[in-house]
Coordinates of C-alpha atoms in Angstrom, one line a residue:
Chain M
M255 CA 0.0 0.0 0.0
S256 CA 2.7 2.4 0.8
G257 CA 4.6 1.3 -2.3
A258 CA 7.7 1.0 -0.2
A259 CA 9.8 -1.1 -2.5
G260 CA 12.9 -2.6 -1.0
F261 CA 11.5 -2.7 2.6
A262 CA 10.9 -5.8 4.5
P263 CA 7.3 -6.5 4.0
A264 CA 5.2 -4.9 6.7
V265 CA 3.1 -8.0 7.4
A266 CA 2.5 -9.2 10.9
V267 CA 5.6 -11.2 11.7
A268 CA 5.2 -13.9 14.3
E269 CA 7.7 -12.9 17.0
G270 CA 6.5 -15.5 19.4
G271 CA 7.0 -19.2 19.0
P272 CA 9.6 -21.6 20.5
V273 CA 12.0 -21.3 17.7
N274 CA 12.4 -17.6 18.1
L275 CA 12.4 -17.9 21.8
V276 CA 15.3 -20.4 21.8
R277 CA 17.3 -18.7 19.0
Q278 CA 16.9 -15.2 20.4
S279 CA 17.5 -16.2 24.0
A280 CA 20.8 -17.9 22.9
L281 CA 21.8 -14.7 21.0
L282 CA 21.0 -12.5 23.9
A283 CA 22.7 -14.8 26.5
G284 CA 25.8 -14.7 24.3
R285 CA 25.6 -11.0 24.2
N286 CA 25.2 -10.7 28.0
L287 CA 28.1 -13.0 28.6
R288 CA 30.3 -11.1 26.1
V289 CA 29.4 -7.8 27.8
S290 CA 29.9 -9.2 31.4
L291 CA 32.7 -11.6 30.9
G292 CA 35.7 -9.4 30.7
A293 CA 39.0 -10.8 32.1
A294 CA 38.5 -8.8 35.3
A295 CA 34.9 -10.0 35.7
V296 CA 35.9 -13.7 35.3
A297 CA 38.6 -13.2 37.9
G298 CA 36.1 -11.6 40.2
M299 CA 33.6 -14.5 39.7
V300 CA 36.3 -17.0 40.7
I301 CA 38.7 -15.2 43.0
T302 CA 36.3 -13.3 45.2
P303 CA 34.2 -16.3 46.4
L304 CA 37.4 -18.2 47.0
L305 CA 38.7 -15.3 49.1
F306 CA 35.5 -15.5 51.2
F307 CA 35.8 -19.3 51.4
F308 CA 39.4 -19.4 52.5
G309 CA 39.0 -16.4 54.7
F310 CA 36.1 -17.8 56.7
L311 CA 37.8 -21.2 56.8
A312 CA 41.1 -19.8 58.2
V313 CA 39.3 -17.8 60.9
F314 CA 36.7 -20.2 62.1
R315 CA 37.9 -23.7 61.4
Q316 CA 39.6 -24.3 64.7
M317 CA 36.7 -22.8 66.7
F318 CA 34.2 -25.0 64.9
A319 CA 36.4 -28.0 65.4
A320 CA 36.2 -27.4 69.2
H321 CA 32.5 -27.8 68.9
G322 CA 32.8 -31.0 66.9
I323 CA 31.9 -29.4 63.6
D324 CA 34.0 -29.9 60.5
F325 CA 33.9 -26.4 59.1
A326 CA 35.4 -27.5 55.7
Q327 CA 32.3 -29.6 55.3
Y328 CA 29.9 -27.0 56.8
L329 CA 31.0 -23.8 55.0
P330 CA 30.9 -24.5 51.2
P331 CA 27.1 -24.5 50.9
A332 CA 27.1 -21.1 52.7
I333 CA 29.6 -19.6 50.3
V334 CA 27.7 -21.0 47.4
V335 CA 24.4 -19.4 48.6
M336 CA 26.2 -16.1 49.3
W337 CA 27.8 -16.0 45.9
V338 CA 24.6 -17.0 44.1
T339 CA 22.9 -14.1 45.9
F340 CA 25.6 -11.7 44.8
T341 CA 25.4 -13.0 41.2
A342 CA 21.7 -12.5 41.2
I343 CA 22.2 -8.9 42.5
S344 CA 24.6 -8.2 39.7
A345 CA 21.9 -9.4 37.3
A346 CA 19.8 -6.5 38.6
V347 CA 22.6 -4.1 38.0
L348 CA 23.0 -5.3 34.4
F349 CA 19.3 -5.1 33.7
A350 CA 19.1 -1.6 35.1
R351 CA 22.1 -0.7 32.9
D352 CA 20.4 -2.1 29.8
R353 CA 17.4 0.0 30.7
R354 CA 19.4 3.1 31.2
T355 CA 21.4 2.8 28.0
G356 CA 18.2 2.3 26.0
M357 CA 19.2 -1.3 25.0
L358 CA 16.1 -2.6 26.6
A359 CA 13.8 -0.2 24.8
R360 CA 15.5 -1.1 21.6
L361 CA 15.0 -4.8 22.1
R362 CA 11.4 -4.3 23.2
S363 CA 10.7 -2.2 20.1
M364 CA 12.1 -4.9 17.8
P365 CA 10.2 -8.0 16.7
V366 CA 12.1 -10.0 19.4
N367 CA 10.3 -12.5 21.5
S368 CA 9.7 -10.9 24.9
G369 CA 10.5 -14.1 26.7
A370 CA 13.9 -14.1 25.1
V371 CA 15.1 -10.9 26.8
V372 CA 14.4 -12.5 30.2
A373 CA 15.5 -16.0 29.3
G374 CA 18.7 -14.6 27.8
R375 CA 19.4 -12.8 31.0
L376 CA 18.7 -15.8 33.1
A377 CA 20.8 -18.1 30.9
S378 CA 23.8 -15.8 31.2
D379 CA 23.4 -15.5 34.9
G380 CA 23.2 -19.3 35.1
V381 CA 26.5 -19.6 33.2
R382 CA 28.2 -17.0 35.5
G383 CA 26.8 -18.7 38.6
L384 CA 27.9 -22.1 37.4
I385 CA 31.5 -20.9 37.0
S386 CA 31.5 -19.6 40.6
I387 CA 29.8 -22.6 42.0
C388 CA 32.3 -25.0 40.4
A389 CA 35.2 -22.9 41.5
V390 CA 34.0 -23.0 45.1
I391 CA 33.3 -26.8 45.0
A392 CA 36.8 -27.3 43.5
A393 CA 38.5 -25.2 46.2
A394 CA 36.4 -26.9 48.9
H395 CA 37.4 -30.3 47.7
V396 CA 41.0 -29.4 48.2
T397 CA 40.3 -28.5 51.8
G398 CA 38.5 -31.7 52.5
F399 CA 34.9 -31.1 51.5
R400 CA 33.3 -34.3 50.2
F401 CA 29.9 -35.4 48.7
A402 CA 28.8 -38.4 50.7
T403 CA 26.3 -38.9 47.9
G404 CA 28.9 -39.1 45.1
V405 CA 28.6 -37.7 41.7
A406 CA 24.8 -37.8 41.7
G407 CA 24.8 -35.8 44.9
A408 CA 27.3 -33.3 43.4
A409 CA 25.1 -32.9 40.4
A410 CA 22.0 -32.4 42.5
F411 CA 24.0 -29.9 44.6
V412 CA 24.9 -27.8 41.6
L413 CA 21.4 -28.1 40.2
L414 CA 19.8 -26.9 43.4
A415 CA 22.3 -24.0 43.7
L416 CA 21.5 -23.0 40.1
T417 CA 17.8 -23.1 40.8
V418 CA 18.3 -20.8 43.8
L419 CA 20.3 -18.5 41.6
L420 CA 17.6 -18.4 38.8
V421 CA 14.7 -17.8 41.2
L422 CA 16.6 -15.0 42.9
S423 CA 17.5 -13.6 39.5
V424 CA 13.9 -13.3 38.6
G425 CA 13.4 -11.2 41.7
T426 CA 16.5 -9.1 41.4
G427 CA 15.7 -8.8 37.6
A428 CA 12.4 -7.3 38.5
A429 CA 14.2 -4.7 40.7
G430 CA 16.7 -4.0 37.9
L431 CA 13.9 -3.5 35.4
A432 CA 12.1 -1.1 37.7
S433 CA 15.2 1.0 38.0
T434 CA 17.4 3.2 35.8
E435 CA 20.1 3.6 38.4
P436 CA 22.4 0.5 38.2
E437 CA 24.5 1.6 41.1
A438 CA 21.6 2.4 43.4
V439 CA 19.8 -0.9 42.7
G440 CA 22.9 -2.8 43.5
A441 CA 23.5 -1.1 46.7
T442 CA 19.8 -1.4 47.7
L443 CA 19.7 -5.1 47.1
H444 CA 22.9 -5.7 49.0
M445 CA 21.4 -4.1 52.1
P446 CA 18.9 -6.8 52.9
A447 CA 21.1 -9.6 51.5
M448 CA 23.8 -9.4 54.2
P449 CA 21.5 -9.7 57.3
L450 CA 19.5 -12.4 55.6
L451 CA 22.6 -14.4 55.0
M452 CA 23.9 -13.8 58.5
L453 CA 20.6 -14.6 60.3
S454 CA 20.5 -18.1 58.9
T455 CA 22.2 -21.4 59.3
A456 CA 24.6 -20.5 56.6
F457 CA 27.6 -19.6 58.8
A458 CA 26.6 -21.0 62.2
P459 CA 24.1 -23.7 63.4
V460 CA 20.8 -22.6 65.0
G461 CA 22.3 -23.5 68.4
G462 CA 24.9 -20.8 68.0
F463 CA 22.3 -18.0 68.0
P464 CA 20.8 -16.4 71.1
S465 CA 17.5 -18.1 71.9
W466 CA 15.3 -15.0 70.9
L467 CA 16.9 -15.0 67.4
R468 CA 16.5 -18.8 66.9
P469 CA 13.0 -18.6 65.4
V470 CA 14.1 -16.1 62.8
V471 CA 17.1 -18.3 61.9
E472 CA 14.9 -21.4 61.8
Y473 CA 12.3 -20.0 59.5
S474 CA 14.7 -18.1 57.2
P475 CA 14.5 -19.0 53.6
V476 CA 18.3 -18.8 53.4
S477 CA 18.4 -21.5 56.1
A478 CA 16.0 -23.6 54.2
V479 CA 18.2 -23.4 51.1
V480 CA 21.5 -23.9 52.8
D481 CA 20.2 -26.8 54.8
A482 CA 18.9 -28.4 51.7
L483 CA 22.3 -28.0 50.0
R484 CA 24.0 -29.7 53.0
A485 CA 21.4 -32.4 53.0
V486 CA 22.2 -33.1 49.3
A487 CA 25.9 -33.2 50.1
E488 CA 25.5 -35.4 53.2
G489 CA 22.7 -37.6 51.8
T490 CA 21.4 -38.2 55.3
D491 CA 18.2 -36.4 56.1
L492 CA 16.5 -35.1 53.0
A493 CA 13.7 -33.3 54.9
P494 CA 15.1 -29.8 54.3
L495 CA 14.7 -30.3 50.6
G496 CA 10.9 -30.0 50.9
R497 CA 11.2 -26.8 52.9
A498 CA 13.6 -25.3 50.3
A499 CA 11.4 -26.4 47.4
A500 CA 8.3 -24.7 49.0
W501 CA 10.2 -21.5 49.6
L502 CA 11.6 -21.5 46.0
L503 CA 8.2 -22.1 44.6
V504 CA 6.6 -19.3 46.5
L505 CA 9.4 -16.9 45.7
L506 CA 9.3 -17.8 42.0
V507 CA 5.6 -17.0 41.8
V508 CA 6.0 -13.7 43.6
F509 CA 9.1 -12.7 41.7
S510 CA 7.7 -13.7 38.3
R511 CA 4.7 -11.5 38.8
A512 CA 6.9 -8.6 39.8
A513 CA 9.2 -9.2 36.8
T514 CA 6.5 -9.4 34.3
R515 CA 5.0 -6.2 35.6
A516 CA 8.4 -4.4 35.6
Y517 CA 9.2 -5.7 32.1
R518 CA 6.0 -4.3 30.7
R519 CA 6.6 -0.9 32.2
A520 CA 10.3 -0.6 31.5
T521 CA 10.9 1.9 28.7
Chain F
M291 CA -3.1 9.1 -0.8
T292 CA -4.4 6.4 1.4
E293 CA -4.1 6.4 5.2
P294 CA -1.0 8.1 6.6
M295 CA 1.9 5.8 7.5
I296 CA 1.6 6.9 11.1
Q297 CA -1.7 7.9 12.6
V298 CA -2.1 9.2 16.1
E299 CA -5.6 10.1 17.3
G300 CA -6.5 11.5 20.7
L301 CA -3.5 9.8 22.4
R302 CA -3.5 10.0 26.2
K303 CA -1.0 8.6 28.6
S304 CA -0.7 9.5 32.3
F305 CA 1.9 8.5 34.9
G306 CA 0.1 8.6 38.2
K307 CA -1.7 11.9 38.2
R308 CA 0.5 13.6 35.7
A309 CA -0.8 13.6 32.1
A310 CA 2.4 13.2 30.1
V311 CA 0.4 13.1 26.8
D312 CA -3.0 14.8 26.9
G313 CA -4.9 14.2 23.7
V314 CA -2.3 14.3 20.9
S315 CA -3.4 13.8 17.3
F316 CA -1.3 13.9 14.1
G317 CA -0.7 12.0 11.0
V318 CA 2.5 11.4 9.0
P319 CA 2.1 10.8 5.3
A320 CA 4.1 8.0 3.8
G321 CA 7.6 9.0 2.7
S322 CA 7.7 12.3 4.6
V323 CA 9.7 13.5 7.6
M324 CA 7.6 14.7 10.5
G325 CA 9.3 16.6 13.3
L326 CA 7.8 16.4 16.8
L327 CA 9.1 19.6 18.3
G328 CA 8.9 20.6 21.9
P329 CA 10.9 21.4 25.1
N330 CA 12.1 18.8 27.6
G331 CA 9.2 17.2 29.3
A332 CA 6.6 18.1 26.6
G333 CA 5.7 14.5 26.1
K334 CA 7.6 13.8 23.0
T335 CA 9.2 10.6 24.2
T336 CA 6.0 9.3 25.7
V337 CA 4.4 9.7 22.3
I338 CA 7.3 7.8 20.8
N339 CA 7.0 5.1 23.4
C340 CA 3.4 4.5 22.7
L341 CA 4.0 4.5 19.0
T342 CA 6.8 1.9 19.3
T343 CA 4.7 -0.4 21.6
L344 CA 6.9 0.3 24.6
L345 CA 4.0 1.8 26.5
R346 CA 0.3 1.1 26.2
P347 CA -1.8 4.2 25.6
D348 CA -4.5 5.0 28.2
A349 CA -6.8 6.3 25.5
G350 CA -6.7 7.1 21.8
R351 CA -5.7 5.2 18.7
V352 CA -2.3 4.8 17.3
S353 CA -1.5 2.9 14.1
V354 CA 1.8 2.5 12.3
A355 CA 1.9 1.1 8.7
G356 CA -1.7 0.0 9.1
F357 CA -1.1 -1.9 12.3
D358 CA -2.8 -0.9 15.5
V359 CA -0.3 -0.6 18.4
E360 CA -2.7 -2.3 20.8
R361 CA -4.3 -4.9 18.6
D362 CA -1.2 -5.8 16.6
P363 CA 2.0 -4.7 18.4
A364 CA 4.0 -7.4 16.6
G365 CA 3.0 -5.9 13.2
V366 CA 4.1 -2.5 14.4
R367 CA 7.5 -3.8 15.7
A368 CA 8.1 -5.5 12.3
S369 CA 7.5 -2.2 10.5
I370 CA 9.6 0.2 12.6
A371 CA 13.2 1.0 13.3
L372 CA 13.8 3.0 16.5
T373 CA 16.8 4.8 17.7
G374 CA 16.4 6.3 21.1
Q375 CA 17.8 9.2 23.0
F376 CA 20.9 7.3 23.9
A377 CA 23.2 5.3 21.7
A378 CA 21.9 1.8 22.7
V379 CA 24.9 -0.2 21.6
D380 CA 27.3 -2.3 23.7
Q381 CA 30.5 -0.6 24.7
L382 CA 32.4 -3.8 25.1
L383 CA 31.5 -5.1 21.7
T384 CA 33.0 -3.9 18.4
G385 CA 30.8 -1.9 16.1
R386 CA 30.5 -4.9 13.8
Q387 CA 29.6 -7.2 16.6
N388 CA 26.8 -4.9 17.6
L389 CA 25.4 -4.7 14.1
V390 CA 25.6 -8.5 13.6
L391 CA 23.9 -9.1 16.9
F392 CA 20.9 -6.9 15.9
G393 CA 20.8 -8.4 12.5
R394 CA 20.7 -11.9 13.8
L395 CA 18.1 -11.1 16.4
L396 CA 16.0 -10.0 13.3
R397 CA 16.5 -13.5 11.9
M398 CA 19.3 -12.7 9.5
S399 CA 21.8 -15.5 8.9
R400 CA 25.3 -14.9 10.3
R401 CA 26.6 -14.3 6.8
A402 CA 23.8 -12.0 5.7
A403 CA 24.2 -10.0 8.9
G404 CA 27.9 -9.8 8.3
E405 CA 27.5 -8.5 4.8
R406 CA 24.9 -6.0 5.8
A407 CA 27.1 -4.8 8.7
T408 CA 30.0 -4.2 6.3
E409 CA 27.7 -2.2 4.0
L410 CA 26.3 -0.1 6.7
L411 CA 29.7 0.5 8.4
A412 CA 31.0 1.9 5.1
R413 CA 27.9 4.0 4.5
F414 CA 28.1 5.5 8.0
D415 CA 31.8 6.3 7.7
L416 CA 32.7 3.6 10.3
A417 CA 34.4 1.2 8.0
E418 CA 37.8 1.7 9.6
S419 CA 36.6 1.6 13.2
G420 CA 34.1 -1.3 12.7
D421 CA 36.4 -3.8 14.4
R422 CA 37.3 -1.5 17.3
G423 CA 35.4 -1.6 20.6
V424 CA 32.6 0.9 20.8
R425 CA 34.1 2.3 24.0
E426 CA 36.7 3.9 21.8
Y427 CA 34.1 5.6 19.6
S428 CA 33.3 9.3 19.8
G429 CA 29.7 10.4 20.6
G430 CA 29.0 11.0 17.0
M431 CA 30.3 7.7 15.9
R432 CA 28.2 5.9 18.5
R433 CA 25.0 7.7 17.3
R434 CA 25.8 6.7 13.7
L435 CA 26.4 3.1 14.8
D436 CA 23.1 3.2 16.7
L437 CA 21.3 4.4 13.6
A438 CA 23.0 1.7 11.5
A439 CA 21.9 -0.9 14.0
A440 CA 18.3 0.3 13.6
L441 CA 18.7 0.0 9.8
M442 CA 20.1 -3.6 9.7
V443 CA 16.7 -4.6 8.2
P444 CA 15.2 -1.8 6.2
R445 CA 11.8 -0.8 7.6
P446 CA 9.2 1.5 6.1
V447 CA 9.1 3.7 9.3
L448 CA 12.1 5.1 11.1
V449 CA 11.6 6.7 14.5
L450 CA 14.4 8.9 15.8
D451 CA 14.1 10.2 19.4
E452 CA 16.3 13.3 19.7
P453 CA 18.9 11.9 17.2
T454 CA 21.4 14.7 17.6
T455 CA 21.1 15.8 21.2
G456 CA 24.5 16.4 22.5
L457 CA 26.3 16.0 19.1
D458 CA 28.8 18.4 17.8
P459 CA 27.8 20.3 14.6
R460 CA 29.7 18.1 12.2
S461 CA 28.1 14.9 13.6
R462 CA 24.8 16.6 13.5
H463 CA 25.1 17.5 9.9
A464 CA 26.2 13.9 9.1
M465 CA 23.0 12.7 10.9
W466 CA 20.9 15.1 8.9
R467 CA 22.4 13.9 5.6
V468 CA 21.5 10.3 6.5
V469 CA 17.9 11.3 7.4
R470 CA 17.6 13.1 4.0
E471 CA 18.9 10.0 2.2
L472 CA 16.5 7.7 3.9
R473 CA 13.7 10.0 3.1
S474 CA 14.6 10.1 -0.6
A475 CA 14.7 6.3 -0.5
G476 CA 11.0 6.4 0.6
T477 CA 11.3 5.9 4.4
T478 CA 8.8 7.6 6.5
V479 CA 10.6 9.4 9.4
L480 CA 9.3 10.6 12.7
L481 CA 11.8 12.5 14.7
T482 CA 11.6 14.3 17.9
T483 CA 13.8 17.3 18.6
Q484 CA 14.2 20.3 20.8
Y485 CA 16.2 22.0 18.2
L486 CA 14.2 24.4 16.1
E487 CA 16.8 24.4 13.4
E488 CA 16.7 20.6 13.1
A489 CA 13.0 20.5 12.6
D490 CA 13.2 23.4 10.2
R491 CA 15.9 21.8 8.0
L492 CA 14.7 18.2 8.0
A493 CA 11.0 18.1 8.4
D494 CA 8.2 18.3 5.8
G495 CA 5.8 18.9 8.6
I496 CA 6.1 19.9 12.2
V497 CA 4.0 19.1 15.2
V498 CA 4.7 21.4 18.1
V499 CA 3.9 19.9 21.5
A500 CA 4.1 21.5 24.9
R501 CA 2.8 20.0 28.2
G502 CA 1.4 17.0 26.5
K503 CA -0.7 18.9 24.0
V504 CA -0.3 19.8 20.4
I505 CA -0.1 23.6 20.2
A506 CA 0.5 23.9 16.4
T507 CA 0.9 21.9 13.3
G508 CA 2.1 22.8 9.8
T509 CA 5.0 23.1 7.5
P510 CA 8.0 24.9 8.8
E511 CA 7.1 27.8 6.5
E512 CA 3.5 27.9 7.8
L513 CA 4.6 27.9 11.4
K514 CA 7.1 30.7 10.8
G515 CA 4.3 32.5 8.9
K516 CA 2.1 32.5 12.0
V517 CA 4.5 34.9 13.7
G518 CA 3.8 37.4 11.0
V519 CA 5.9 39.4 8.7
S520 CA 9.7 39.5 8.3
V521 CA 11.8 41.9 10.2
C522 CA 15.1 43.7 9.9
E523 CA 17.7 42.6 12.4
V524 CA 20.6 44.9 13.2
R525 CA 23.4 43.0 14.9
I526 CA 25.8 45.1 17.0
D527 CA 27.9 43.2 19.6
D528 CA 29.3 46.3 21.3
E529 CA 26.9 47.3 24.0
R530 CA 27.5 51.0 23.8
A531 CA 27.2 51.2 20.1
R532 CA 24.0 49.2 20.3
R533 CA 22.5 51.7 22.7
D534 CA 23.5 54.5 20.4
A535 CA 21.9 52.7 17.5
L536 CA 18.8 52.1 19.5
V537 CA 18.4 55.8 20.1
V538 CA 18.8 56.6 16.4
L539 CA 16.4 53.9 15.3
L540 CA 13.7 54.6 18.0
D541 CA 13.6 58.1 16.6
R542 CA 12.3 56.7 13.3
W543 CA 10.5 53.4 14.3
P544 CA 9.0 53.8 17.8
D545 CA 8.3 50.0 18.0
V546 CA 11.8 48.6 17.6
T547 CA 12.8 46.0 20.1
E548 CA 16.1 45.1 21.5
G549 CA 17.1 41.5 21.3
D550 CA 20.1 39.5 22.4
G551 CA 23.0 41.5 20.9
S552 CA 20.7 42.9 18.2
I553 CA 17.9 45.3 17.5
V554 CA 14.8 44.2 15.6
V555 CA 13.0 46.6 13.3
P556 CA 9.5 45.6 12.1
G557 CA 9.1 45.6 8.3
G558 CA 11.5 43.2 6.6
D559 CA 11.8 44.9 3.2
A560 CA 14.7 46.3 1.2
R561 CA 13.7 49.9 1.7
T562 CA 13.6 49.6 5.5
L563 CA 17.0 47.9 5.4
A564 CA 18.4 50.7 3.2
E565 CA 17.1 53.3 5.5
I566 CA 18.5 51.7 8.6
V567 CA 21.9 51.5 7.1
R568 CA 21.7 55.1 5.9
R569 CA 20.6 56.4 9.3
L570 CA 23.2 54.5 11.3
T571 CA 25.9 55.5 8.9
E572 CA 25.0 59.1 9.2
A573 CA 25.0 58.8 13.0
G574 CA 28.4 57.2 12.8
V575 CA 27.3 53.9 14.5
E576 CA 29.2 50.8 13.4
T577 CA 27.2 47.6 12.9
D578 CA 28.3 44.0 12.7
N579 CA 25.5 42.9 10.4
V580 CA 22.2 44.2 9.1
A581 CA 19.9 41.7 7.5
I582 CA 16.3 40.9 6.7
R583 CA 15.2 37.9 8.8
R584 CA 12.2 35.7 8.4
P585 CA 10.8 34.8 11.8
S586 CA 12.6 31.7 13.1
L587 CA 10.8 28.8 14.7
D588 CA 12.1 30.1 17.9
D589 CA 10.0 33.2 17.3
A590 CA 7.1 31.0 16.2
F591 CA 7.2 29.0 19.4
F592 CA 7.3 32.2 21.4
A593 CA 4.3 33.5 19.6
L594 CA 2.4 30.2 19.9
T595 CA 2.9 29.7 23.6
G596 CA 3.3 33.3 24.7
H597 CA 6.0 32.3 27.0
G598 CA 9.7 31.3 27.0
A599 CA 11.0 29.4 24.1
L600 CA 12.2 25.8 23.9
G601 CA 14.4 25.6 26.9
H602 CA 18.1 25.0 26.3
H603 CA 18.6 28.5 25.1
D604 CA 22.1 28.6 26.3
G605 CA 24.2 26.0 24.4
S606 CA 21.7 25.1 21.8
P607 CA 23.0 25.5 18.3
A608 CA 19.4 26.0 17.1
A609 CA 18.9 29.0 19.3
S610 CA 22.2 30.7 18.3
N611 CA 21.9 29.8 14.7
G612 CA 18.3 30.9 14.5
R613 CA 19.5 34.3 15.6
A614 CA 22.9 34.9 14.2
G615 CA 22.6 33.0 11.0
A616 CA 19.3 34.3 10.0
G617 CA 20.3 36.2 6.9
A618 CA 18.2 37.5 4.1
G619 CA 18.2 34.3 2.3
R620 CA 15.7 32.4 4.5

């Protein structure tokens, strides 16, 4: 009708569909990784969690031994959950940056599957998280950390840790999409993250907390997740897995709603 | 012809209680350049966001290339190319990598995207820097790359949100040249700008918006016509000389006004001009320039709104060019 010769035909192009979703998610995940995987970033993803691991281990190993706890076995799940949290927070920062630079608006104005923008983000977070998780497990192995459950247990451990990361990323992603201030959103999310990590069984057993704090620690979602990771590594009592799954499901539902809303509004 | 390529009717969009766009209507004929002109916060970007399916309108109808933004947003997205206020390209990737990524997201094969990238890099004067990281690019180069990214797959409609904000004059002219080329190739262009000169030079039609409403529409000539007749402008930089001139000229034309470094005499014809020159020469006042000036869009905006012009008076090339460069030829 417009006689626009040479232009791509302006007929409705299906931008949905699984083929587009997979292809465009992969392209965007690749882009996210190229943007966030500079040499310094990779070093940060591997070295920083290891610094935390060896630091905590050096300071507290003797003390925990006195209470009959092998800290080399106790600590790795905590470091993994902490690092997975930090990785999710960096996802928020990267999303906010994409919004600020206009990249998000550009992608949303293109015939690109809307699921691909989010899936691409999650996939690249997953890869970044996987690198850190494997680095922590490898270092922990050197210091005596073992999976009583063998390879299957190790795989389940990594899978659970990645699930935690992705659920958290949906939530932090929502925060990132709602913000145009990458630095501010990072700082804001770090604030609740530290106390949540500390007031849990991540770094000390429930018995180590004053009695009035124990309910908080016992019912913390962080405890649920860390306990589940320990259960998978030890293979003894798998009850914590149910609690963790329930928490993750609830969080996923809440976070998805927030993320969908934020995505629609992000310009 | 048939229906305009872009049709906006009674568009409304509020954020909380604030109406960012409050009943805007306009149409853009196929193959023309429409300038959406207004100060910061006038609602230009909100109009663009509704038009590019980034925001859902609260009320009104918006269609692009025959697709309704609410009923068929995918059709709209397949018909437009958008470049925003910022250069939305990745700093850590090379120019070529950026272009190839966008091409492949639009379902081009790796090879086709590579070939198209080479072609666009050459066309936008980026051939030599195509394989360098974008972080090494100047602001103008980034904007050109941003526009190239939008053009990886040619679309009938190009939307440019403040394409030259913050660019140096040379880069601005390069952008203008590209927009003109696209127009002659048949692309319909909608561009927002706060620069009067930009709208004046590029657009076939202008929609002036302020506070979410359209306050005027027309061709650049029509808008300038609304301010009335031409004037003579006497430019004198020296303040004392200007005051002397003002006394001389007030004696003959009681309604002269003093502008920014200049004196404006109503009546833009050759006889007035000659008389001004004669009187000032007789009085021994030296002038920097005397010229007939058609009213600029800046004047038009002032006349339309009755209050201050388009913001950014200070550093804006539009404002200064509109005044200083407004010779008799316009």
